[in-house]
Coordinates of C-alpha atoms and ligand atoms in Angstrom, one line a residue:
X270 CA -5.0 -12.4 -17.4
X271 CA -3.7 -13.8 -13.8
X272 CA -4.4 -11.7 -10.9
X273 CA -4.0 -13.8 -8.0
X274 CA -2.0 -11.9 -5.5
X275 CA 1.8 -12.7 -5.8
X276 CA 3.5 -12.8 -1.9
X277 CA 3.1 -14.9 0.8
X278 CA 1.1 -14.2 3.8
X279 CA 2.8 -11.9 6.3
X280 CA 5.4 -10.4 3.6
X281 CA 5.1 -6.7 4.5
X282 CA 4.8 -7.6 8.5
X283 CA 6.2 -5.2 10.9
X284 CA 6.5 -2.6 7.9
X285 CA 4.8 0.6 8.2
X286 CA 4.3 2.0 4.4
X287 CA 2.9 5.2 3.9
X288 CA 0.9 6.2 0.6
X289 CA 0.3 9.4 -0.9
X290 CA -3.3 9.3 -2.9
X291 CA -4.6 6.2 -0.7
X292 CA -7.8 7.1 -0.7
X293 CA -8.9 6.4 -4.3
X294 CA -7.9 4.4 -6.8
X295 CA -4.3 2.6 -8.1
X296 CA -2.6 4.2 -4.4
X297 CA -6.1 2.2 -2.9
X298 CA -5.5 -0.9 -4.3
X299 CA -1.7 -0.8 -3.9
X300 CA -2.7 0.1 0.0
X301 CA -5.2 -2.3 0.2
X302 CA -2.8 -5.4 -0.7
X303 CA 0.1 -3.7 1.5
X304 CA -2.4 -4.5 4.6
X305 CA -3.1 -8.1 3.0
X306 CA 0.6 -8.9 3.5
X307 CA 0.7 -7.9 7.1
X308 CA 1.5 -4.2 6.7
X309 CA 0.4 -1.1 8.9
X310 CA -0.6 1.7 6.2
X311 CA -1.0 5.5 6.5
X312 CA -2.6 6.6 3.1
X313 CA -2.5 10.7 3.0
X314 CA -4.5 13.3 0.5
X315 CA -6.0 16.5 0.6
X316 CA -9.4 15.2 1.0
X317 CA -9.8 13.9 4.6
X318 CA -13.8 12.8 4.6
X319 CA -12.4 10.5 1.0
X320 CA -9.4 9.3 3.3
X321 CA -11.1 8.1 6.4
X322 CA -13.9 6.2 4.1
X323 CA -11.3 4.7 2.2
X324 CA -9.8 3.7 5.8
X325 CA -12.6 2.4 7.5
X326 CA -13.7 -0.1 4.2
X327 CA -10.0 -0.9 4.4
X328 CA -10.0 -2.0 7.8
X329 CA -12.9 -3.5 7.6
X330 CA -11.8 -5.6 4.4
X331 CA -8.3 -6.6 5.9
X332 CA -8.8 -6.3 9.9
X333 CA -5.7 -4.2 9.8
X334 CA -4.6 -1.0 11.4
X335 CA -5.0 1.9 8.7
X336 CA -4.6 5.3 9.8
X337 CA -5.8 8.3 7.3
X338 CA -3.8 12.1 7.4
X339 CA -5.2 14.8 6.0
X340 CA -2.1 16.6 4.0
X341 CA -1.5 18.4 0.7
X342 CA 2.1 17.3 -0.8
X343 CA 2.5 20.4 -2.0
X344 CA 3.3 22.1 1.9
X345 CA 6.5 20.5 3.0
X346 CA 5.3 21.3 6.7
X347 CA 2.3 19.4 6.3
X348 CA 4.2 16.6 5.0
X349 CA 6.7 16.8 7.9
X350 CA 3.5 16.5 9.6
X351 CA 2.0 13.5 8.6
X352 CA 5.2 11.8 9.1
X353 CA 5.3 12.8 12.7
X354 CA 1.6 11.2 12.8
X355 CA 2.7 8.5 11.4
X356 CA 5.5 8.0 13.5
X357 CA 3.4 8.3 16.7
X358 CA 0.8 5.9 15.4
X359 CA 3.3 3.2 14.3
X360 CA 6.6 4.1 16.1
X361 CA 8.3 3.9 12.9
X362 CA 8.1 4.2 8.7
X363 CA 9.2 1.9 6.7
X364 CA 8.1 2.8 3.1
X365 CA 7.1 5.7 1.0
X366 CA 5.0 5.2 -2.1
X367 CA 4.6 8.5 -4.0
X368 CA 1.8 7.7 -5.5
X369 CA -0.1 11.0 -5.2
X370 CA -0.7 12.9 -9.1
X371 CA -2.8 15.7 -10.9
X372 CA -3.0 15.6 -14.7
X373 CA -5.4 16.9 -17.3
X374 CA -5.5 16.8 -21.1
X375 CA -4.7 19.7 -22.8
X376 CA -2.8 21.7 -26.1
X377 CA 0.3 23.0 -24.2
X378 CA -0.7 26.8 -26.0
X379 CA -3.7 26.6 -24.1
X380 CA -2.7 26.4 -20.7
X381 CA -1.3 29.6 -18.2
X382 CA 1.5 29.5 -16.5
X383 CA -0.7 28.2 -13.3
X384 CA -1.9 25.2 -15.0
X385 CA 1.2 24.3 -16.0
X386 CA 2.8 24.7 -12.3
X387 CA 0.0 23.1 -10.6
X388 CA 0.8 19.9 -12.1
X389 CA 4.4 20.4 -11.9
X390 CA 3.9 20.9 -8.1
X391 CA 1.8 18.0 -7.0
X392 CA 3.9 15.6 -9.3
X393 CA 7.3 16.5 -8.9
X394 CA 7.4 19.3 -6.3
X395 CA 5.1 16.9 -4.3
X396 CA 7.3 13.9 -4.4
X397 CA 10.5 15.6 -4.0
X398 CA 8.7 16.9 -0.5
X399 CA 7.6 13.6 0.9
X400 CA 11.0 12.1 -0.2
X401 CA 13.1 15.0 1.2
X402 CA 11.1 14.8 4.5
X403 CA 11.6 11.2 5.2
X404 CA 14.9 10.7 3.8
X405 CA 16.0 13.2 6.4
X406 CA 14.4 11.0 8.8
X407 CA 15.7 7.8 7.8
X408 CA 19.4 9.5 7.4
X409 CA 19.3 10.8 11.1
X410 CA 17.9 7.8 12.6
X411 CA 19.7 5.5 10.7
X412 CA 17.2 3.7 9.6
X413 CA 17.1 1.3 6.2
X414 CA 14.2 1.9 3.7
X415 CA 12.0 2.1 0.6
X416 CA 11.1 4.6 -1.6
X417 CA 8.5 3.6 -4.8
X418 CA 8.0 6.3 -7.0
X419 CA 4.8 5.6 -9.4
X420 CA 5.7 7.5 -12.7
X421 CA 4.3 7.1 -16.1
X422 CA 5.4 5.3 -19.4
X423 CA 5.6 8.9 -21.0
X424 CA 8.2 10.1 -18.3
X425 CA 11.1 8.2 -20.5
X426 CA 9.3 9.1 -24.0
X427 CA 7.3 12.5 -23.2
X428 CA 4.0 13.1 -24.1
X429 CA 1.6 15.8 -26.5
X430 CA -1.1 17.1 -24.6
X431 CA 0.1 16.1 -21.3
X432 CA 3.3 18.2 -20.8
X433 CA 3.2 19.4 -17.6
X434 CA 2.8 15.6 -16.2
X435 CA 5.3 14.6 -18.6
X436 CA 7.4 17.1 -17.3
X437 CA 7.1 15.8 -13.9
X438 CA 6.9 12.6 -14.3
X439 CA 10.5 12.7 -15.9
X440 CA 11.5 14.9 -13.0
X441 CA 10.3 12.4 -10.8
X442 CA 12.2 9.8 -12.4
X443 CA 15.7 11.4 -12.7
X444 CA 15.0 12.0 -8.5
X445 CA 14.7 7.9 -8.5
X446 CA 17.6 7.0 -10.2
X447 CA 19.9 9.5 -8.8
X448 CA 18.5 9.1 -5.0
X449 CA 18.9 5.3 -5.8
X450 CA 22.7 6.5 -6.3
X451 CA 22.9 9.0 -3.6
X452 CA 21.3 7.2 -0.7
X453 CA 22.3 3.5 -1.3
X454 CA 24.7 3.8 1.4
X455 CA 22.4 4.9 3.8
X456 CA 20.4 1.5 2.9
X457 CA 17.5 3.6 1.2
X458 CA 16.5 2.2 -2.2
X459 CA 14.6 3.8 -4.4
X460 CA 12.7 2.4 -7.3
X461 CA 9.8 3.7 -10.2
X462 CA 7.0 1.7 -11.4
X463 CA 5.3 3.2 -15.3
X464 CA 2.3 1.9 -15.1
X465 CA 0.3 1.8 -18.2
X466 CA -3.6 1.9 -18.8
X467 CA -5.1 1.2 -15.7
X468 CA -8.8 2.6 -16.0
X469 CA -9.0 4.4 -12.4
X470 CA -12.0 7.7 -12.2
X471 CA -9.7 10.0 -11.4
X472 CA -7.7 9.4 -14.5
X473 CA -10.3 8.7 -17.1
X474 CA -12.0 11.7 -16.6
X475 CA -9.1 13.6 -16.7
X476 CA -7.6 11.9 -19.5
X477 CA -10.9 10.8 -21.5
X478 CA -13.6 13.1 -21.0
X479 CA -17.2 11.9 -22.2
X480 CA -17.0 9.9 -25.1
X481 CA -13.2 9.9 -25.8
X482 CA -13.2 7.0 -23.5
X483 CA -15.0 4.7 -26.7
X484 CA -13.0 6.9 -29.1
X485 CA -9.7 6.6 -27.7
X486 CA -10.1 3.0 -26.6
X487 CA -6.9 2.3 -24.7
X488 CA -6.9 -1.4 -25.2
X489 CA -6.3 -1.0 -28.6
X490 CA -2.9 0.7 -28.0
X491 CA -2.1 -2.6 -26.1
X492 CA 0.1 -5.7 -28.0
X493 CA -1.8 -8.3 -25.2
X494 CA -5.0 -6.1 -26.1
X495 CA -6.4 -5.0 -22.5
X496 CA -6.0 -2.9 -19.8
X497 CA -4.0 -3.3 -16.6
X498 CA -5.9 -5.0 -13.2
X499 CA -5.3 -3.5 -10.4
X500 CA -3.9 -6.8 -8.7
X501 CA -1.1 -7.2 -11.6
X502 CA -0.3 -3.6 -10.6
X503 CA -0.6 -4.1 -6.6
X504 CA 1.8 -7.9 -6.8
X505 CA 4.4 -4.9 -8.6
X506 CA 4.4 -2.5 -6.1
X507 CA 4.4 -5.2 -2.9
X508 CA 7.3 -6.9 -4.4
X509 CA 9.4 -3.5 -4.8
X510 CA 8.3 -2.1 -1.8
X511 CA 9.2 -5.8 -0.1
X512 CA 12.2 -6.8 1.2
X513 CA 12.2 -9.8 -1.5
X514 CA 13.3 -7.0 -3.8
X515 CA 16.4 -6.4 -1.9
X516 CA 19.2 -5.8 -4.2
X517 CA 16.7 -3.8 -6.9
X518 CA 17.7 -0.4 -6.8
X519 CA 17.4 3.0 -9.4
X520 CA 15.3 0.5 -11.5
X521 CA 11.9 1.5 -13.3
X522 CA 9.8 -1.1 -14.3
X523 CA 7.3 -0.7 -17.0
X524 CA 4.0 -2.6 -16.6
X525 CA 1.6 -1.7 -19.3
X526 CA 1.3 -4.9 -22.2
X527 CA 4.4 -3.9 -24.3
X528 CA 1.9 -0.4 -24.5
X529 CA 4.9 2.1 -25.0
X530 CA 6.8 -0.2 -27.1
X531 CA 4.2 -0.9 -29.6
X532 CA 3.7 2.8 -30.2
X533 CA 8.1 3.8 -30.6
X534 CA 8.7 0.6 -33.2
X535 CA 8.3 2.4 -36.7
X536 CA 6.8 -0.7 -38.8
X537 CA 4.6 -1.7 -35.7
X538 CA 1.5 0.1 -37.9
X539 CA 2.2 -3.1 -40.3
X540 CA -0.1 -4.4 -37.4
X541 CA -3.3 -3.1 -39.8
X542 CA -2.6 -5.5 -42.7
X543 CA -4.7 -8.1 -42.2
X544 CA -3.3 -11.6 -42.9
X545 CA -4.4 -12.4 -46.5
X546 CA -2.6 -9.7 -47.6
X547 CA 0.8 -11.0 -46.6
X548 CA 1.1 -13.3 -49.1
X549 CA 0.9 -10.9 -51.6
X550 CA 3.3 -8.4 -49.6
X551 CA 5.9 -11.4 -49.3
X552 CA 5.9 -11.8 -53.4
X553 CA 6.6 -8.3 -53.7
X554 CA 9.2 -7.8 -51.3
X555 CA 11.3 -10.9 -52.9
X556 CA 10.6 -9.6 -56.0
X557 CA 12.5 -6.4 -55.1
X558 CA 15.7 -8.7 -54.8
X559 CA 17.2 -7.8 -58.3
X560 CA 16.2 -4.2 -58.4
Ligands
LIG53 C1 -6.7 23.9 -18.8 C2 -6.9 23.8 -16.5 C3 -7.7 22.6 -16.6 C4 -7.9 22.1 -17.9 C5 -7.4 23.1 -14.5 N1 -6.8 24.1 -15.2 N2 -8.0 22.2 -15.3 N3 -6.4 24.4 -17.6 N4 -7.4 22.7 -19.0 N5 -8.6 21.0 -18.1 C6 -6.1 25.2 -14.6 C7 -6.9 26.2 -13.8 O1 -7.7 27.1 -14.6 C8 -5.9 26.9 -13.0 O2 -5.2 27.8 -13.7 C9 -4.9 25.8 -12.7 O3 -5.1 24.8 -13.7 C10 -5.1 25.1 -11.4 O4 -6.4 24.6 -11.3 P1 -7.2 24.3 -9.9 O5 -8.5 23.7 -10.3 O6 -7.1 25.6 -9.1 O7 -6.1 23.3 -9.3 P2 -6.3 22.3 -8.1 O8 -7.5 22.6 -7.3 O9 -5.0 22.3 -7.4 O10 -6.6 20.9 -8.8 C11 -5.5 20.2 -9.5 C12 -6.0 19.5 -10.8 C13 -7.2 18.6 -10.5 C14 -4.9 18.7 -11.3 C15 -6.4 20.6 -11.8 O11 -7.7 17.9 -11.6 C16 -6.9 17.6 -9.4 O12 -7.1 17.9 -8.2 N6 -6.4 16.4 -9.7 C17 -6.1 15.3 -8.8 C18 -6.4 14.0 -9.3 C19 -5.9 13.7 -10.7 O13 -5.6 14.6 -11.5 N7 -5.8 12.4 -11.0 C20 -5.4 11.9 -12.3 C21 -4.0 11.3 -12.2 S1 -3.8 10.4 -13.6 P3 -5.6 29.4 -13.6 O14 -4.5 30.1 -14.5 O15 -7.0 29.5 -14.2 O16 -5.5 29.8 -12.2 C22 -2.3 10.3 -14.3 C23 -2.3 9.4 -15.4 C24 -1.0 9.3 -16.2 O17 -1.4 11.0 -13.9 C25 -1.0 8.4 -17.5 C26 -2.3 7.7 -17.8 C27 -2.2 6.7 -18.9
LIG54 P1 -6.4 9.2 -8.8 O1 -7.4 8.2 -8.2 O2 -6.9 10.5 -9.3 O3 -5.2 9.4 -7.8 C1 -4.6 10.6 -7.5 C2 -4.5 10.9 -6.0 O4 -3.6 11.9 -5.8 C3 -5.8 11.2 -5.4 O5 -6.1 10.3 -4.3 C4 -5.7 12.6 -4.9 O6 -6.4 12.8 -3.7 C5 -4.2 12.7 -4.7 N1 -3.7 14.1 -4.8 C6 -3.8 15.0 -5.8 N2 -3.2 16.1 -5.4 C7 -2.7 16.0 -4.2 C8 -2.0 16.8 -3.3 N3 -1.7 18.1 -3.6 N4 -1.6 16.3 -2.1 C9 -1.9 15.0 -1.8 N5 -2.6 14.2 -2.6 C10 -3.0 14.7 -3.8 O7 -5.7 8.6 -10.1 P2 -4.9 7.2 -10.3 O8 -5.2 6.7 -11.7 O9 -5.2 6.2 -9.2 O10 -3.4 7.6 -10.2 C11 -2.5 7.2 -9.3 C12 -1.1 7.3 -9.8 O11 -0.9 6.4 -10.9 C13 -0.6 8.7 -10.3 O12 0.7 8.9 -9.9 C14 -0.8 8.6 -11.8 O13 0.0 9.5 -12.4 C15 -0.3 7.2 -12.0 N6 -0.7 6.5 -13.2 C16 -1.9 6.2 -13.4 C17 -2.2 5.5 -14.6 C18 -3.6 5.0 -14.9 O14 -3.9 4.5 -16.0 N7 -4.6 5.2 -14.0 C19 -1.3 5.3 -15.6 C20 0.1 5.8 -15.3 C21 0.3 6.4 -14.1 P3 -7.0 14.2 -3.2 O15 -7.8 14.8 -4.3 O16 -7.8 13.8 -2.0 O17 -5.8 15.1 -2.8

């Protein structure tokens, strides 16, 4: 694994970058590197007290300005809201990274109809608020900028037993691509990372409840055989997000070990036959030349 932080110093300087689900983890560590690079950050969630601890061990960590906004993605208002906040903090916004999600395992039969939209509306109603909010913006100011939308592998392949954030997730990727269309013009790109397994609280015990976390062993879905650091997902995000990524727009890039791949090839299972048997598996298949 190499996890050394990608940019140079002062990449994201002058940029103000706002993220949705800061305060804990993958939208904290993306954050956090934002404010290595040089980058003034506003990270936003429902829970403030979680927001202003993340902030203050940020600042501390970085010596940068971070500046935490209490807002549920779900209220456009509120959202209109914490871009004015942002705006009067740091004059201007640079960057949007809709990073904020809800998910849960479950058989689709099982959930109500609230389950389902509750999902639905942090994940896709969510980011289609924060993007629709500071698009406007951006439009009527005139003002070049960034959306990164974080999405999921399942978003292109859908999912069992996640629906409603597969769902989303696709909805949140058809907004990327045809925004990425839409607002080139106005010098707004918009771009998608799918992130695979990248062990975070809020997703494993959401995803992997007691001890289908041994069970379900994600590394072992993984050709390279490991999980995603946060780093190798933060040197992603800081690139898109950067200007250095200038002419990459409507693009999702996948980062999760050839994951997603490994499960859609139909003889990647031949994975299980252990070496000594090929031998015997290559007689029998040039045998069956004749027949
Ligand atoms: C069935 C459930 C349920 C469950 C909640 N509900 N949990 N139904 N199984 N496990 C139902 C409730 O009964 C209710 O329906 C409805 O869903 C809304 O529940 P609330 O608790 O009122 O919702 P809310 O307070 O808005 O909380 C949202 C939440 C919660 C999604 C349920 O978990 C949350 O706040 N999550 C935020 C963080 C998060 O999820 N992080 C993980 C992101 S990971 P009724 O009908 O009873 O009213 C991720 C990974 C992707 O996205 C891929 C990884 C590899
Ligand atoms: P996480 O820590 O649970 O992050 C989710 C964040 O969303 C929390 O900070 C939460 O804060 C915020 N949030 C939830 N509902 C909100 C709302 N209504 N308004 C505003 N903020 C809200 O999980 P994570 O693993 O870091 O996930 C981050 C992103 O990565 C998500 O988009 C997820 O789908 C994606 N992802 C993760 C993985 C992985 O392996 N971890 C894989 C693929 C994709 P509050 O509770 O304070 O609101």
């Amino acid at each position: 694994m190499y996890n050394q932080p990608m940019l140079k110093d002062d990449s994201l300087k002058g940029k103000t970058i706002v993220v949705t689900g800061g305060g804990t983890g993958l939208g904290r560590a993306m954050g956090t590197y934002f404010l290595k690079l040089g980058a003034n950050l506003v990270i936003t969630s429902r829970k403030l007290e979680v927001l202003q601890k993340t902030a203050d061990e940020m600042a501390a960590e970085t010596g940068a300005k971070v500046l935490a906004v209490q807002c549920d993605v779900r209220d456009y208002e509120q959202v209109e809201n914490m871009l004015q906040k942002s705006i009067e903090k740091f004059g201007k916004v640079d960057g949007l990274l809709n990073n904020a999600a809800g998910n849960f395992i479950s058989p689709t039969e099982r959930l109500s109809a609230n389950a389902f939209s509750s999902i639905i509306d942090i994940v896709l109603k969510g980011t289609v608020n924060c993007t629709l909010a500071f698009g406007k913006h951006w439009i009527s100011q005139k003002q070049a900028a960034n959306v990164l939308n974080i999405v999921t592998t399942y978003a292109f392949t859908g999912s069992a037993y996640v629906v409603p954030s597969a769902c989303a997730k696709g909805g949140v990727l058809a907004l990327t691509r045809s925004l990425a269309v839409e607002w080139g013009k106005y010098g707004i790109r918009t771009n998608a990372i799918a992130p695979g397994p990248f062990p975070t609280k809020g997703a494993w015990d959401r995803l992997l409840p007691g001890d289908l976390a041994e069970k379900f062993d994600f590394k072992n879905r993984v050709p390279l055989k490991r999980v995603g650091d946060n780093q190798e997902l933060a040197n992603l995000a800081a690139f898109l997000i950067s200007d250095f990524s200038s002419y990459i727009n409507g693009e999702v890039i996948t980062i999760d070990g050839g994951e997603w791949l490994q499960g859609a090839g139909q003889m990647n299972g031949l994975e299980a036959i252990p070496t000594e048997m090929w031998d015997m598996l290559e007689q029998m298949t040039r045998s069956a030349k004749g027949s």
